[in-house]
Tab-separated table of C-alpha atoms in Angstrom:
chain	number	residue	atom	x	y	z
A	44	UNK	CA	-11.958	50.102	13.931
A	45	UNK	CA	-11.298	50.559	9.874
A	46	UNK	CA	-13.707	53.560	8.525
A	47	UNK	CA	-13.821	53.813	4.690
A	48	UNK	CA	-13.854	57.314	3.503
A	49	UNK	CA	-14.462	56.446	-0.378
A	50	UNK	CA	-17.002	54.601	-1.929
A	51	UNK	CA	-15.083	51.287	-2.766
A	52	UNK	CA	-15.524	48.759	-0.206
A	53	UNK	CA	-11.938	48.058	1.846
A	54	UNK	CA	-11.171	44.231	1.140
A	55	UNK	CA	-11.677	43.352	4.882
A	56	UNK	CA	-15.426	44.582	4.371
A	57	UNK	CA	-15.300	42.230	1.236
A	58	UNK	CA	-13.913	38.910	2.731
A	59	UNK	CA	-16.289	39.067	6.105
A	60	UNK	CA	-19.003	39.328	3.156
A	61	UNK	CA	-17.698	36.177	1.514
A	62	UNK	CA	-17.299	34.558	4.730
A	63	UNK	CA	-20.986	35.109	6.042
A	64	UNK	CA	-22.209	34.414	2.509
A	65	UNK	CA	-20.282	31.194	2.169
A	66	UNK	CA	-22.775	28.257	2.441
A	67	UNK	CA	-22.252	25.969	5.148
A	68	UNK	CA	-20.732	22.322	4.612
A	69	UNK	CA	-21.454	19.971	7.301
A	70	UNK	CA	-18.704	16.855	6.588
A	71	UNK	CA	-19.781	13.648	8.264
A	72	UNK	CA	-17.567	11.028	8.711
A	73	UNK	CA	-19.512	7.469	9.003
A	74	UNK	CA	-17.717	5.499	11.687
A	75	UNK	CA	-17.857	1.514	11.399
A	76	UNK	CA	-20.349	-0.440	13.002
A	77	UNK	CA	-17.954	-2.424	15.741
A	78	UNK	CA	-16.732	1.407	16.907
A	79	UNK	CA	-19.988	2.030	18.903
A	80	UNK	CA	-19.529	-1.820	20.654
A	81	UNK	CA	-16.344	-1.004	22.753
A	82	UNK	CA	-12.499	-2.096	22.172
A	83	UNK	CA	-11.437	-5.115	20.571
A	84	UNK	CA	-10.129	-7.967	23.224
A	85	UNK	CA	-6.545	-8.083	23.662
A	86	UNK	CA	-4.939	-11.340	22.914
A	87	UNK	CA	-1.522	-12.528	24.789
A	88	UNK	CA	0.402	-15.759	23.502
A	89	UNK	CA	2.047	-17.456	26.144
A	90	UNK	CA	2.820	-20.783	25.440
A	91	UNK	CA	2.128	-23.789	23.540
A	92	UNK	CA	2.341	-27.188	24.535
A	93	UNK	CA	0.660	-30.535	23.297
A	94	UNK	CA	-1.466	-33.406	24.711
A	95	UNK	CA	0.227	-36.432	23.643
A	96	UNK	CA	-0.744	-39.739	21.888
A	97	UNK	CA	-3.198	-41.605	23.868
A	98	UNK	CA	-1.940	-41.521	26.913
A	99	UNK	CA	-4.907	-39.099	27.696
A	100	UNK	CA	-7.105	-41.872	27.559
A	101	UNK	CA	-9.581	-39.100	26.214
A	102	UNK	CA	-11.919	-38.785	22.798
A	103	UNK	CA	-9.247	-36.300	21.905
A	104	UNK	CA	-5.607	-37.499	21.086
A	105	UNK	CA	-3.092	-35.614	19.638
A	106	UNK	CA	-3.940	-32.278	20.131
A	107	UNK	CA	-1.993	-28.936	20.487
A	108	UNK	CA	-2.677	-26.211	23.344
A	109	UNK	CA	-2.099	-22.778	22.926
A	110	UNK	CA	-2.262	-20.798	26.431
A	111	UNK	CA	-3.441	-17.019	25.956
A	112	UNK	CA	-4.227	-14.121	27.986
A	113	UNK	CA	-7.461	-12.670	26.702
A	114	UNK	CA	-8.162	-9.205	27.897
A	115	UNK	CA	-11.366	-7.679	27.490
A	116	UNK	CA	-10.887	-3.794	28.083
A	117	UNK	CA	-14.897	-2.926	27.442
A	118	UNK	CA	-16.387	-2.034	30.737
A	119	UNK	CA	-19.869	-2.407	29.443
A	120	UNK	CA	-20.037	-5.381	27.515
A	121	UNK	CA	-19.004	-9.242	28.042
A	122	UNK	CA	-17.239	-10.815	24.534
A	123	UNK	CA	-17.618	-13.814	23.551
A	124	UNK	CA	-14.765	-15.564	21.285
A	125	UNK	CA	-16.603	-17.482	18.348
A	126	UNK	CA	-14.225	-18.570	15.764
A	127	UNK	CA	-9.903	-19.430	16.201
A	128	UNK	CA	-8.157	-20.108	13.512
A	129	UNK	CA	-4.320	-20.972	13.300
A	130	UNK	CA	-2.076	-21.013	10.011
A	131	UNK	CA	1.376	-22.384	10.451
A	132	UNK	CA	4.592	-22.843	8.870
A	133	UNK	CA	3.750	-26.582	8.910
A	134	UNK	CA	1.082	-27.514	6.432
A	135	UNK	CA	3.929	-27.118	3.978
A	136	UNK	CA	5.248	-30.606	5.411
A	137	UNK	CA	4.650	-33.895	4.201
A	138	UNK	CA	2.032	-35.265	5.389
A	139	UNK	CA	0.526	-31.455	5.754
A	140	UNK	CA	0.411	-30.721	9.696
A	141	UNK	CA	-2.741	-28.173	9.626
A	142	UNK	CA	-4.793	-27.231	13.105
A	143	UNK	CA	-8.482	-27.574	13.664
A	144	UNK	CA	-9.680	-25.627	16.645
A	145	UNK	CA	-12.193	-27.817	18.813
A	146	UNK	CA	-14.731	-25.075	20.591
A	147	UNK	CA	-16.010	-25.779	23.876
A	148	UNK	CA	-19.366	-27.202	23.813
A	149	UNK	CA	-21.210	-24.016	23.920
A	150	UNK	CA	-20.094	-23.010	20.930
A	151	UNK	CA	-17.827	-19.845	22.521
A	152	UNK	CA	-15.844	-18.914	25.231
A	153	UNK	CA	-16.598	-15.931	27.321
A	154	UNK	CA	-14.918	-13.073	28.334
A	155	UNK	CA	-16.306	-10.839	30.916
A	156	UNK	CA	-16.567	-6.848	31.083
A	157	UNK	CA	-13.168	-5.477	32.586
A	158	UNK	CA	-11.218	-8.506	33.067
A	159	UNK	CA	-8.419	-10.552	31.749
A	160	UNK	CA	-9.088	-14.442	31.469
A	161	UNK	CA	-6.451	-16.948	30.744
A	162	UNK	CA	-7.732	-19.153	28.325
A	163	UNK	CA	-5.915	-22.763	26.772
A	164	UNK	CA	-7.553	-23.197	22.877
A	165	UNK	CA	-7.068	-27.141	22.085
A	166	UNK	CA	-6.256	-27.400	18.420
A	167	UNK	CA	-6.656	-31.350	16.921
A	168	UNK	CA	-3.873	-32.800	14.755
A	169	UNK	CA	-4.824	-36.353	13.662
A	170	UNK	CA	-1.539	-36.614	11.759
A	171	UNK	CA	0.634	-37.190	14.946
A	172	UNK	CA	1.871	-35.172	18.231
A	173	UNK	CA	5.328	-35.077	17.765
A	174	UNK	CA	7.316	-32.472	19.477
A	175	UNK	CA	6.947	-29.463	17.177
A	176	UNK	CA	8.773	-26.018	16.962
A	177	UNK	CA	6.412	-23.387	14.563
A	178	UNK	CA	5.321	-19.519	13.715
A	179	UNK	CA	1.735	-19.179	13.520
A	180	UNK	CA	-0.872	-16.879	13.249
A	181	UNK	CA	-4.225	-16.780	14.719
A	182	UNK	CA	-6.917	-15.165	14.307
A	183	UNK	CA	-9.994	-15.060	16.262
A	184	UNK	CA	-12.989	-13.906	16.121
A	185	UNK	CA	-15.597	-11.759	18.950
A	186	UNK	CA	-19.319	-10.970	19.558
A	187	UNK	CA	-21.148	-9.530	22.439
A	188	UNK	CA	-23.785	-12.585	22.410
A	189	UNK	CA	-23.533	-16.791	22.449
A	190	UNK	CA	-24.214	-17.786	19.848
A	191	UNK	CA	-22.313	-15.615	18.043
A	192	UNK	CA	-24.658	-15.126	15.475
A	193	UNK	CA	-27.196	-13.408	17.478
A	194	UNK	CA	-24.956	-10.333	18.117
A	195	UNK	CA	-27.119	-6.939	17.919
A	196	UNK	CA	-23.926	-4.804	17.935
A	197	UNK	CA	-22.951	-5.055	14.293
A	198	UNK	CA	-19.418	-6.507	13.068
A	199	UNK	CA	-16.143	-6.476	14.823
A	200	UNK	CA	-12.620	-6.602	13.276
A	201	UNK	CA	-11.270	-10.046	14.031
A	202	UNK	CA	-8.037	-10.254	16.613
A	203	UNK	CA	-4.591	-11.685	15.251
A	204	UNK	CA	-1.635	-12.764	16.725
A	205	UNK	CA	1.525	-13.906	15.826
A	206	UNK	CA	3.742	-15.604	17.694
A	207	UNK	CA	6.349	-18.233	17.816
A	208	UNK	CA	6.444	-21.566	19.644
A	209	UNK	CA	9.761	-22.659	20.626
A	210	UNK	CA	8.883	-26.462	21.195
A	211	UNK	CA	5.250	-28.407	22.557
A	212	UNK	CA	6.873	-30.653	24.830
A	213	UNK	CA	3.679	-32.269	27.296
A	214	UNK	CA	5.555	-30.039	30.609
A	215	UNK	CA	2.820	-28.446	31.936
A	216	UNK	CA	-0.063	-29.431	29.512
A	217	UNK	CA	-2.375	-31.546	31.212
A	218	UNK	CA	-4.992	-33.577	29.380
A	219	UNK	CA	-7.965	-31.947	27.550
A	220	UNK	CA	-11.232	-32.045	29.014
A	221	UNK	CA	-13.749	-34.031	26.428
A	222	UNK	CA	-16.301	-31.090	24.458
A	223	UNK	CA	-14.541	-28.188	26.426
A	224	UNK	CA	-12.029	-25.401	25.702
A	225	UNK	CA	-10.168	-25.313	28.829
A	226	UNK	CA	-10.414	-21.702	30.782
A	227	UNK	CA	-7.001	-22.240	32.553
């Protein structure tokens, strides 16, 4: 230990005094609202086909289908996808080719706690469904609750993927089911 013969203090006897007579400065940090809901869903592209003419014989004709993986890494809570929406480099075309995403019937698809669901979103195209090769990006967005709107937990970032799909030949597309997102 440091004794101090003289008077002056030493300048170790000075900073511990500065230190303990330092106020305190509590810095809080306001997280957003969608951290305390769990993860965002994690969304896989894995193909994209289309659902030709009328050979469906369905209300819906010339639609798209993009298959996805949609992983939902909360272990508490179920998600619900509300909103898809898909840009492409096609609306530049004449005439514009531009995607409309038909929702199931419910209004949103769900996702349960812990799980991975493949899903197929059916996008509408009344311009054609020719065999198309395109980049897109879509974005989607969660809740906790159906309807969407009634959500408790606050607001969570939307998801978006890019991806790229090679060609939308029917192989492996089958018809879409009238008023319903297909869960594949």
């Amino acid at each position: 230990m440091e004794e101090n013969q003289g008077l002056a203090p030493t300048r170790r006897t000075v900073a511990k005094g500065v230190a303990w007579s330092a106020p305190a400065v509590a810095v809080v940090a306001t997280a957003p609202a969608y951290a305390a809901s769990g993860p965002s869903p994690v969304i896989t592209f894995i193909k994209g086909c289309k659902a030709p003419g009328n050979s469906c014989h369905s209300p819906y004709t010339k639609s798209y289908v993009l298959s996805l993986s949609i992983k939902n890494p909360d272990t508490v809570h179920d998600i619900y996808i509300c909103t898809a929406t898909m840009t492409t480099n096609l609306a530049a075309q004449t005439p514009p080719i531009v995607f409309t995403w038909r929702p199931p019937t419910t209004g949103c698809i769900k996702i349960p706690k812990n799980s991975t669901t493949p899903i197929a979103l059916e996008f509408t195209n009344s311009a054609n469904s020719q065999n198309l090769t395109f980049d897109f990006t879509l974005t989607v967005t969660w809740r906790h609750t159906c309807p969407c709107s009634n959500d408790t937990h606050g607001t969570h970032p939307p998801v978006v993927v890019k991806g790229h799909v090679v060609s939308t030949g029917p192989q492996n597309c089958p018809c879409p089911t009238a008023g319903s997102t297909r869960v594949a």
